[in-house]
PDB file of C-alpha atoms and ligand atoms in Angstrom:
ATOM      1  CA  MET A   1      -0.502   0.169  -0.138  1.00 62.00           C
ATOM      2  CA  ALA A   2       1.795   3.334  -1.087  1.00 66.00           C
ATOM      3  CA  LYS A   3       1.964   5.687   1.213  1.00 69.00           C
ATOM      4  CA  LYS A   4       0.651   9.698   0.907  1.00 77.00           C
ATOM      5  CA  GLU A   5       0.696  12.286   3.050  1.00 90.00           C
ATOM      6  CA  ILE A   6      -1.998  14.017   5.051  1.00 97.00           C
ATOM      7  CA  ARG A   7      -2.730  17.548   5.151  1.00 98.00           C
ATOM      8  CA  ILE A   8      -3.114  18.607   8.953  1.00 98.00           C
ATOM      9  CA  LYS A   9      -4.814  21.911   9.238  1.00 98.00           C
ATOM     10  CA  ILE A  10      -4.487  22.928  13.384  1.00 98.00           C
ATOM     11  CA  TYR A  11      -6.856  25.722  14.712  1.00 98.00           C
ATOM     12  CA  PRO A  12      -6.964  27.205  18.450  1.00 98.00           C
ATOM     13  CA  ASP A  13     -10.203  25.765  19.174  1.00 98.00           C
ATOM     14  CA  SER A  14     -13.033  23.370  17.996  1.00 98.00           C
ATOM     15  CA  LYS A  15     -15.288  26.355  17.495  1.00 98.00           C
ATOM     16  CA  ILE A  16     -13.244  28.172  15.541  1.00 98.00           C
ATOM     17  CA  ALA A  17     -12.102  24.841  13.331  1.00 98.00           C
ATOM     18  CA  SER A  18     -16.160  24.279  12.799  1.00 99.00           C
ATOM     19  CA  LYS A  19     -16.797  27.507  11.823  1.00 98.00           C
ATOM     20  CA  ILE A  20     -13.876  27.454   9.267  1.00 98.00           C
ATOM     21  CA  PHE A  21     -14.588  24.056   8.014  1.00 99.00           C
ATOM     22  CA  ALA A  22     -17.913  24.453   7.421  1.00 99.00           C
ATOM     23  CA  GLU A  23     -17.189  27.270   5.464  1.00 98.00           C
ATOM     24  CA  SER A  24     -14.637  25.428   3.127  1.00 98.00           C
ATOM     25  CA  LEU A  25     -16.882  22.907   3.140  1.00 98.00           C
ATOM     26  CA  VAL A  26     -19.703  24.854   1.781  1.00 98.00           C
ATOM     27  CA  ASP A  27     -17.883  25.997  -0.939  1.00 98.00           C
ATOM     28  CA  GLU A  28     -16.275  22.675  -2.315  1.00 98.00           C
ATOM     29  CA  ILE A  29     -19.469  21.502  -2.591  1.00 98.00           C
ATOM     30  CA  ASN A  30     -20.820  24.489  -4.346  1.00 98.00           C
ATOM     31  CA  GLU A  31     -17.686  24.345  -6.257  1.00 98.00           C
ATOM     32  CA  ILE A  32     -18.690  20.453  -6.959  1.00 98.00           C
ATOM     33  CA  LEU A  33     -22.627  21.004  -8.362  1.00 98.00           C
ATOM     34  CA  ASN A  34     -20.995  23.985 -10.271  1.00 98.00           C
ATOM     35  CA  LYS A  35     -19.559  21.301 -12.511  1.00 97.00           C
ATOM     36  CA  LYS A  36     -22.136  18.169 -11.546  1.00 97.00           C
ATOM     37  CA  LYS A  37     -25.625  18.194 -10.994  1.00 97.00           C
ATOM     38  CA  TYR A  38     -25.149  16.361  -7.636  1.00 97.00           C
ATOM     39  CA  CYS A  39     -22.965  16.147  -4.769  1.00 98.00           C
ATOM     40  CA  LEU A  40     -22.956  12.913  -2.545  1.00 98.00           C
ATOM     41  CA  ILE A  41     -21.737  13.642   0.988  1.00 98.00           C
ATOM     42  CA  SER A  42     -21.192  11.587   4.115  1.00 98.00           C
ATOM     43  CA  LEU A  43     -20.947  13.325   7.591  1.00 98.00           C
ATOM     44  CA  PRO A  44     -20.122  11.901  10.945  1.00 98.00           C
ATOM     45  CA  THR A  45     -22.071  11.554  13.955  1.00 97.00           C
ATOM     46  CA  GLY A  46     -21.278  11.750  17.681  1.00 95.00           C
ATOM     47  CA  ASN A  47     -19.907  14.776  19.439  1.00 96.00           C
ATOM     48  CA  THR A  48     -17.439  15.876  17.048  1.00 98.00           C
ATOM     49  CA  PRO A  49     -19.795  17.255  14.577  1.00 98.00           C
ATOM     50  CA  ILE A  50     -21.961  19.246  16.832  1.00 98.00           C
ATOM     51  CA  ASP A  51     -20.309  22.288  16.129  1.00 98.00           C
ATOM     52  CA  LEU A  52     -19.929  21.937  12.312  1.00 98.00           C
ATOM     53  CA  PHE A  53     -23.692  21.221  11.989  1.00 98.00           C
ATOM     54  CA  ASN A  54     -24.607  24.256  13.830  1.00 98.00           C
ATOM     55  CA  GLU A  55     -22.463  26.321  11.587  1.00 98.00           C
ATOM     56  CA  ILE A  56     -23.903  24.285   8.593  1.00 98.00           C
ATOM     57  CA  ILE A  57     -27.282  25.439   9.105  1.00 98.00           C
ATOM     58  CA  GLU A  58     -26.377  29.009  10.051  1.00 98.00           C
ATOM     59  CA  LEU A  59     -25.072  29.125   6.640  1.00 98.00           C
ATOM     60  CA  TYR A  60     -27.837  27.236   4.872  1.00 98.00           C
ATOM     61  CA  LYS A  61     -30.130  30.078   6.745  1.00 98.00           C
ATOM     62  CA  LYS A  62     -27.894  32.854   5.339  1.00 98.00           C
ATOM     63  CA  LYS A  63     -28.733  31.515   1.996  1.00 98.00           C
ATOM     64  CA  LYS A  64     -24.912  30.295   0.887  1.00 98.00           C
ATOM     65  CA  ILE A  65     -25.688  27.033   0.528  1.00 98.00           C
ATOM     66  CA  THR A  66     -29.336  24.195  -0.748  1.00 98.00           C
ATOM     67  CA  PHE A  67     -29.279  20.757  -0.381  1.00 98.00           C
ATOM     68  CA  LYS A  68     -31.723  20.209  -3.196  1.00 98.00           C
ATOM     69  CA  ASN A  69     -28.818  18.663  -5.224  1.00 98.00           C
ATOM     70  CA  ILE A  70     -26.841  16.896  -2.751  1.00 98.00           C
ATOM     71  CA  TYR A  71     -27.392  13.294  -1.808  1.00 98.00           C
ATOM     72  CA  PHE A  72     -26.551  11.935   2.121  1.00 98.00           C
ATOM     73  CA  PHE A  73     -25.202   8.484   3.052  1.00 98.00           C
ATOM     74  CA  ASN A  74     -24.834   8.038   6.676  1.00 96.00           C
ATOM     75  CA  LEU A  75     -21.771   6.472   8.009  1.00 98.00           C
ATOM     76  CA  ASP A  76     -22.727   3.715  10.734  1.00 98.00           C
ATOM     77  CA  GLU A  77     -25.562   3.104  12.902  1.00 98.00           C
ATOM     78  CA  PHE A  78     -26.051   0.827  15.704  1.00 97.00           C
ATOM     79  CA  TYR A  79     -27.305  -2.868  15.485  1.00 98.00           C
ATOM     80  CA  PRO A  80     -30.620  -3.308  16.530  1.00 96.00           C
ATOM     81  CA  ILE A  81     -31.741  -0.017  17.254  1.00 95.00           C
ATOM     82  CA  SER A  82     -35.125   1.206  16.113  1.00 94.00           C
ATOM     83  CA  LYS A  83     -35.064   4.607  13.896  1.00 93.00           C
ATOM     84  CA  ASP A  84     -36.899   6.382  17.143  1.00 91.00           C
ATOM     85  CA  ASP A  85     -34.728   5.370  19.531  1.00 92.00           C
ATOM     86  CA  ALA A  86     -32.634   8.791  20.687  1.00 91.00           C
ATOM     87  CA  GLN A  87     -29.599   7.365  20.685  1.00 92.00           C
ATOM     88  CA  SER A  88     -29.697   6.114  16.740  1.00 95.00           C
ATOM     89  CA  TYR A  89     -27.760   7.984  14.501  1.00 96.00           C
ATOM     90  CA  ASN A  90     -31.125   8.147  12.584  1.00 97.00           C
ATOM     91  CA  TYR A  91     -32.327  10.046  15.332  1.00 97.00           C
ATOM     92  CA  TYR A  92     -29.352  12.308  15.718  1.00 96.00           C
ATOM     93  CA  LEU A  93     -28.919  13.430  12.434  1.00 98.00           C
ATOM     94  CA  TYR A  94     -32.847  14.464  11.769  1.00 98.00           C
ATOM     95  CA  GLU A  95     -32.386  16.367  14.824  1.00 98.00           C
ATOM     96  CA  LYS A  96     -29.163  17.958  14.849  1.00 98.00           C
ATOM     97  CA  LEU A  97     -28.995  18.720  10.667  1.00 98.00           C
ATOM     98  CA  PHE A  98     -32.093  17.110   8.426  1.00 98.00           C
ATOM     99  CA  SER A  99     -34.932  18.520   9.970  1.00 98.00           C
ATOM    100  CA  HIS A 100     -33.242  22.312   9.758  1.00 98.00           C
ATOM    101  CA  ILE A 101     -32.283  22.149   6.277  1.00 98.00           C
ATOM    102  CA  ASP A 102     -33.802  21.322   3.082  1.00 98.00           C
ATOM    103  CA  MET A 103     -32.247  18.386   1.889  1.00 98.00           C
ATOM    104  CA  PRO A 104     -34.862  16.259   0.653  1.00 98.00           C
ATOM    105  CA  LYS A 105     -35.708  12.865   2.488  1.00 98.00           C
ATOM    106  CA  LYS A 106     -35.020  11.332  -1.021  1.00 98.00           C
ATOM    107  CA  ASN A 107     -31.554  12.299  -1.182  1.00 98.00           C
ATOM    108  CA  ILE A 108     -31.117  10.386   2.375  1.00 98.00           C
ATOM    109  CA  SER A 109     -29.573   7.163   2.601  1.00 98.00           C
ATOM    110  CA  MET A 110     -29.394   6.076   6.115  1.00 98.00           C
ATOM    111  CA  LEU A 111     -28.003   2.229   7.075  1.00 98.00           C
ATOM    112  CA  ASN A 112     -31.245   0.805   8.802  1.00 98.00           C
ATOM    113  CA  GLY A 113     -30.825  -0.936  12.379  1.00 98.00           C
ATOM    114  CA  THR A 114     -34.198  -2.305  12.649  1.00 97.00           C
ATOM    115  CA  LEU A 115     -33.805  -5.008   9.757  1.00 98.00           C
ATOM    116  CA  LYS A 116     -33.768  -8.264  10.211  1.00 98.00           C
ATOM    117  CA  GLU A 117     -30.337 -10.360  10.135  1.00 97.00           C
ATOM    118  CA  LYS A 118     -31.574 -12.006   7.090  1.00 98.00           C
ATOM    119  CA  ASP A 119     -31.738  -9.043   5.246  1.00 98.00           C
ATOM    120  CA  ILE A 120     -28.656  -7.133   6.181  1.00 98.00           C
ATOM    121  CA  THR A 121     -26.082  -8.108   3.444  1.00 98.00           C
ATOM    122  CA  SER A 122     -28.727  -6.892   0.672  1.00 98.00           C
ATOM    123  CA  HIS A 123     -29.266  -3.522   2.533  1.00 98.00           C
ATOM    124  CA  CYS A 124     -25.184  -3.021   2.741  1.00 98.00           C
ATOM    125  CA  LEU A 125     -25.116  -4.026  -0.935  1.00 98.00           C
ATOM    126  CA  SER A 126     -27.609  -1.964  -2.052  1.00 98.00           C
ATOM    127  CA  PHE A 127     -26.332   1.417  -0.029  1.00 98.00           C
ATOM    128  CA  GLU A 128     -23.242   0.572  -1.754  1.00 98.00           C
ATOM    129  CA  ASN A 129     -24.921  -0.144  -5.181  1.00 98.00           C
ATOM    130  CA  LYS A 130     -26.746   3.234  -4.747  1.00 98.00           C
ATOM    131  CA  ILE A 131     -23.523   5.519  -4.024  1.00 98.00           C
ATOM    132  CA  GLU A 132     -21.765   3.758  -7.059  1.00 98.00           C
ATOM    133  CA  LYS A 133     -24.835   4.573  -9.495  1.00 98.00           C
ATOM    134  CA  LEU A 134     -25.132   7.934  -8.457  1.00 97.00           C
ATOM    135  CA  GLY A 135     -21.260   8.474  -9.289  1.00 97.00           C
ATOM    136  CA  GLY A 136     -19.429   7.775  -6.532  1.00 98.00           C
ATOM    137  CA  LEU A 137     -18.703   9.842  -2.868  1.00 98.00           C
ATOM    138  CA  ASP A 138     -18.053  13.306  -3.247  1.00 98.00           C
ATOM    139  CA  ILE A 139     -16.534  14.394   0.298  1.00 98.00           C
ATOM    140  CA  GLN A 140     -16.624  12.239   2.962  1.00 98.00           C
ATOM    141  CA  VAL A 141     -16.109  13.577   6.654  1.00 98.00           C
ATOM    142  CA  LEU A 142     -15.215  11.668   9.293  1.00 99.00           C
ATOM    143  CA  GLY A 143     -14.363  11.576  13.248  1.00 98.00           C
ATOM    144  CA  ILE A 144     -11.997   9.136  14.804  1.00 98.00           C
ATOM    145  CA  GLY A 145     -12.521   6.822  17.871  1.00 98.00           C
ATOM    146  CA  GLN A 146      -9.886   6.738  20.555  1.00 97.00           C
ATOM    147  CA  ASN A 147      -8.839   3.061  19.221  1.00 98.00           C
ATOM    148  CA  GLY A 148      -8.483   4.512  15.934  1.00 98.00           C
ATOM    149  CA  HIS A 149     -11.768   3.608  14.202  1.00 98.00           C
ATOM    150  CA  ILE A 150     -13.648   5.285  11.332  1.00 98.00           C
ATOM    151  CA  GLY A 151     -17.090   4.934  11.179  1.00 98.00           C
ATOM    152  CA  PHE A 152     -17.310   1.350  13.021  1.00 98.00           C
ATOM    153  CA  ASN A 153     -14.547  -0.011  11.557  1.00 98.00           C
ATOM    154  CA  GLU A 154     -12.593  -1.175  14.424  1.00 98.00           C
ATOM    155  CA  PRO A 155      -9.165  -2.431  14.500  1.00 98.00           C
ATOM    156  CA  GLY A 156      -8.773  -5.423  12.632  1.00 98.00           C
ATOM    157  CA  SER A 157     -11.194  -4.102   9.759  1.00 98.00           C
ATOM    158  CA  LEU A 158      -9.548  -4.746   6.357  1.00 98.00           C
ATOM    159  CA  ARG A 159      -8.645  -1.932   3.559  1.00 98.00           C
ATOM    160  CA  ASP A 160     -11.057  -3.923   1.324  1.00 98.00           C
ATOM    161  CA  SER A 161     -14.000  -3.965   3.857  1.00 98.00           C
ATOM    162  CA  ILE A 162     -17.463  -2.733   2.121  1.00 98.00           C
ATOM    163  CA  THR A 163     -20.513  -1.496   4.123  1.00 98.00           C
ATOM    164  CA  ARG A 164     -21.308  -4.322   6.922  1.00 98.00           C
ATOM    165  CA  LYS A 165     -22.639  -5.150   9.983  1.00 98.00           C
ATOM    166  CA  VAL A 166     -19.477  -5.478  12.599  1.00 98.00           C
ATOM    167  CA  LYS A 167     -19.395  -5.988  16.186  1.00 98.00           C
ATOM    168  CA  ILE A 168     -18.904  -3.026  18.265  1.00 97.00           C
ATOM    169  CA  SER A 169     -15.123  -3.249  19.893  1.00 97.00           C
ATOM    170  CA  ASP A 170     -14.951  -3.306  23.699  1.00 95.00           C
ATOM    171  CA  ASN A 171     -13.128  -0.078  24.049  1.00 94.00           C
ATOM    172  CA  SER A 172     -15.957   1.890  21.892  1.00 95.00           C
ATOM    173  CA  LEU A 173     -18.799   0.141  23.890  1.00 93.00           C
ATOM    174  CA  SER A 174     -16.999   1.458  27.421  1.00 91.00           C
ATOM    175  CA  ILE A 175     -16.770   5.225  25.521  1.00 92.00           C
ATOM    176  CA  ILE A 176     -20.387   5.016  24.160  1.00 90.00           C
ATOM    177  CA  SER A 177     -21.926   3.502  27.100  1.00 88.00           C
ATOM    178  CA  SER A 178     -20.951   6.393  29.439  1.00 84.00           C
ATOM    179  CA  GLU A 179     -22.820   8.563  26.789  1.00 81.00           C
ATOM    180  CA  PHE A 180     -26.000   6.069  26.928  1.00 80.00           C
ATOM    181  CA  LYS A 181     -28.691   6.945  29.492  1.00 73.00           C
ATOM    182  CA  ASP A 182     -28.691   4.952  32.292  1.00 67.00           C
ATOM    183  CA  ASN A 183     -30.365   1.253  32.350  1.00 65.00           C
ATOM    184  CA  VAL A 184     -30.154   1.562  28.290  1.00 74.00           C
ATOM    185  CA  LYS A 185     -29.128  -1.256  26.578  1.00 79.00           C
ATOM    186  CA  VAL A 186     -25.673  -0.418  24.170  1.00 87.00           C
ATOM    187  CA  PRO A 187     -26.173  -2.348  21.231  1.00 94.00           C
ATOM    188  CA  ARG A 188     -22.907  -4.635  20.427  1.00 95.00           C
ATOM    189  CA  GLU A 189     -23.033  -4.340  16.951  1.00 98.00           C
ATOM    190  CA  ALA A 190     -23.359  -1.357  14.430  1.00 98.00           C
ATOM    191  CA  LEU A 191     -23.679  -1.619  10.379  1.00 98.00           C
ATOM    192  CA  THR A 192     -20.880   0.814   8.967  1.00 98.00           C
ATOM    193  CA  MET A 193     -19.796   1.895   5.805  1.00 98.00           C
ATOM    194  CA  GLY A 194     -16.478   0.101   4.838  1.00 98.00           C
ATOM    195  CA  VAL A 195     -12.919   1.283   4.718  1.00 98.00           C
ATOM    196  CA  LYS A 196     -12.787   0.385   1.011  1.00 98.00           C
ATOM    197  CA  THR A 197     -15.880   2.418   0.517  1.00 98.00           C
ATOM    198  CA  ILE A 198     -14.353   5.569   2.677  1.00 98.00           C
ATOM    199  CA  LEU A 199     -11.265   5.473   0.547  1.00 98.00           C
ATOM    200  CA  SER A 200     -13.222   5.555  -2.725  1.00 98.00           C
ATOM    201  CA  CYS A 201     -14.278   9.250  -1.915  1.00 98.00           C
ATOM    202  CA  ASP A 202     -12.532  12.045  -3.628  1.00 98.00           C
ATOM    203  CA  LYS A 203     -12.225  14.198  -0.706  1.00 98.00           C
ATOM    204  CA  ILE A 204     -11.865  12.818   3.173  1.00 98.00           C
ATOM    205  CA  PHE A 205     -11.915  15.021   6.082  1.00 98.00           C
ATOM    206  CA  LEU A 206     -11.041  13.902   9.741  1.00 99.00           C
ATOM    207  CA  LEU A 207     -12.328  15.772  12.302  1.00 99.00           C
ATOM    208  CA  ALA A 208     -10.530  15.256  15.825  1.00 99.00           C
ATOM    209  CA  TRP A 209     -11.012  17.653  19.053  1.00 98.00           C
ATOM    210  CA  GLY A 210      -9.584  17.388  22.498  1.00 98.00           C
ATOM    211  CA  LYS A 211      -6.863  16.017  24.603  1.00 98.00           C
ATOM    212  CA  ASN A 212      -8.727  12.445  24.238  1.00 97.00           C
ATOM    213  CA  LYS A 213      -8.114  12.143  20.902  1.00 98.00           C
ATOM    214  CA  SER A 214      -4.350  13.269  21.026  1.00 98.00           C
ATOM    215  CA  THR A 215      -2.485   9.991  21.677  1.00 98.00           C
ATOM    216  CA  ILE A 216      -5.034   8.327  18.516  1.00 98.00           C
ATOM    217  CA  ILE A 217      -3.856  11.489  16.272  1.00 98.00           C
ATOM    218  CA  GLU A 218      -0.165  10.921  17.267  1.00 98.00           C
ATOM    219  CA  LYS A 219      -0.095   7.085  16.471  1.00 98.00           C
ATOM    220  CA  THR A 220      -2.540   7.343  13.126  1.00 98.00           C
ATOM    221  CA  ILE A 221       0.049  10.117  11.953  1.00 98.00           C
ATOM    222  CA  LYS A 222       3.248   8.324  13.040  1.00 97.00           C
ATOM    223  CA  SER A 223       2.648   4.697  12.678  1.00 97.00           C
ATOM    224  CA  LYS A 224       2.780   2.823   9.732  1.00 97.00           C
ATOM    225  CA  ILE A 225      -0.462   1.543   7.949  1.00 97.00           C
ATOM    226  CA  THR A 226      -2.078  -1.314  10.351  1.00 98.00           C
ATOM    227  CA  LYS A 227      -5.175  -2.923   9.868  1.00 98.00           C
ATOM    228  CA  ASN A 228      -4.703  -2.206  14.335  1.00 98.00           C
ATOM    229  CA  ILE A 229      -5.409   1.345  13.307  1.00 98.00           C
ATOM    230  CA  PRO A 230      -8.099   1.908  10.567  1.00 98.00           C
ATOM    231  CA  ALA A 231      -7.504   5.274  10.283  1.00 98.00           C
ATOM    232  CA  THR A 232      -3.833   5.011   9.032  1.00 98.00           C
ATOM    233  CA  TYR A 233      -5.583   3.254   6.026  1.00 98.00           C
ATOM    234  CA  LEU A 234      -6.070   7.061   5.188  1.00 98.00           C
ATOM    235  CA  LYS A 235      -2.641   7.274   4.304  1.00 97.00           C
ATOM    236  CA  THR A 236      -3.508   5.311   1.416  1.00 97.00           C
ATOM    237  CA  HIS A 237      -5.452   8.018   0.081  1.00 98.00           C
ATOM    238  CA  ASN A 238      -4.472  11.260  -2.050  1.00 96.00           C
ATOM    239  CA  ASP A 239      -6.472  13.724  -0.629  1.00 98.00           C
ATOM    240  CA  VAL A 240      -6.818  13.451   2.979  1.00 98.00           C
ATOM    241  CA  THR A 241      -7.178  16.238   5.253  1.00 98.00           C
ATOM    242  CA  PHE A 242      -6.969  16.068   9.460  1.00 98.00           C
ATOM    243  CA  ILE A 243      -8.770  19.243  10.689  1.00 98.00           C
ATOM    244  CA  LEU A 244      -7.683  19.306  14.387  1.00 98.00           C
ATOM    245  CA  ASP A 245      -7.367  21.989  17.567  1.00 98.00           C
ATOM    246  CA  LYS A 246      -4.691  22.324  19.549  1.00 98.00           C
ATOM    247  CA  HIS A 247      -5.068  19.921  22.729  1.00 98.00           C
ATOM    248  CA  SER A 248      -6.046  17.249  19.606  1.00 98.00           C
ATOM    249  CA  SER A 249      -2.870  17.834  18.049  1.00 98.00           C
ATOM    250  CA  LEU A 250      -1.104  17.911  20.876  1.00 97.00           C
ATOM    251  CA  LYS A 251       1.581  15.677  20.658  1.00 98.00           C
ATOM    252  CA  ILE A 252       2.302  15.407  16.754  1.00 97.00           C
TER     253      ILE A 252
HETATM  254  P1  PGA B   1     -16.974  11.263  18.990  1.00 55.30           P
HETATM  255  O1  PGA B   1     -16.714   9.820  18.109  1.00 55.30           O
HETATM  256  O2  PGA B   1     -17.303  12.474  17.982  1.00 55.30           O
HETATM  257  O3  PGA B   1     -18.236  11.349  19.686  1.00 55.30           O
HETATM  258  O4  PGA B   1     -15.524  11.603  19.928  1.00 55.30           O
HETATM  259  C1  PGA B   1     -16.162   9.966  17.295  1.00 55.30           C
HETATM  260  C2  PGA B   1     -16.188   8.067  16.889  1.00 55.30           C
HETATM  261  O5  PGA B   1     -16.260   7.163  17.519  1.00 55.30           O
HETATM  262  O6  PGA B   1     -15.531   8.203  15.667  1.00 55.30           O
END
């Protein structure tokens, strides 16, 4: 696997980083929409993109962007989980982003945590096929887990993995458990876009804030490409930018 350079941008704090990144993301999307009919994007969930979503909503309100020709593919979802469960990424994305912008519902492709086991493989394949049919992902924004996961591609995930059901690692489970409300059972599995799917995207951005992410950012940047740190696969892509704050970049 050929190693490429990851671009790194460091900002004083996550609020400033999110604001500047939101503006450049909107510019990038508009540029793409000047050249072709649709733009395909994928955004992460979790704590990292909250300010980004708020900034995107502000830019939408200021008419800097319309989402009418944007297709959205979600990165991951717990399995099993109901779409209305407040812990689901489906619920999260509608609450924090989709209900505030003009993206048509038909443009939104979510991994479905409510399916029966037997229907998962075909669901994941049709998710992949839809991306391909629409011409491929243009922009992928990622967060990173403290164990180096991207989406729910946990340590051990292969470079060639596609969208599939996976086991959530103990490390991720313990972090997620602390975010689930008391007595709510944390799903042990998830559906995730694959590493190959992520790497098929034209441009990739990885956002990381806070001291808790400084060790994994250091490892990702300094380590060789390894399945033990799935984020290191990003070094095989030729257009990856890490957007960091001063805390997450402390050790690089
Ligand atoms: P976080 O999660 O944004 O809540 O830190 C990131 C991730 O696990 O990918």
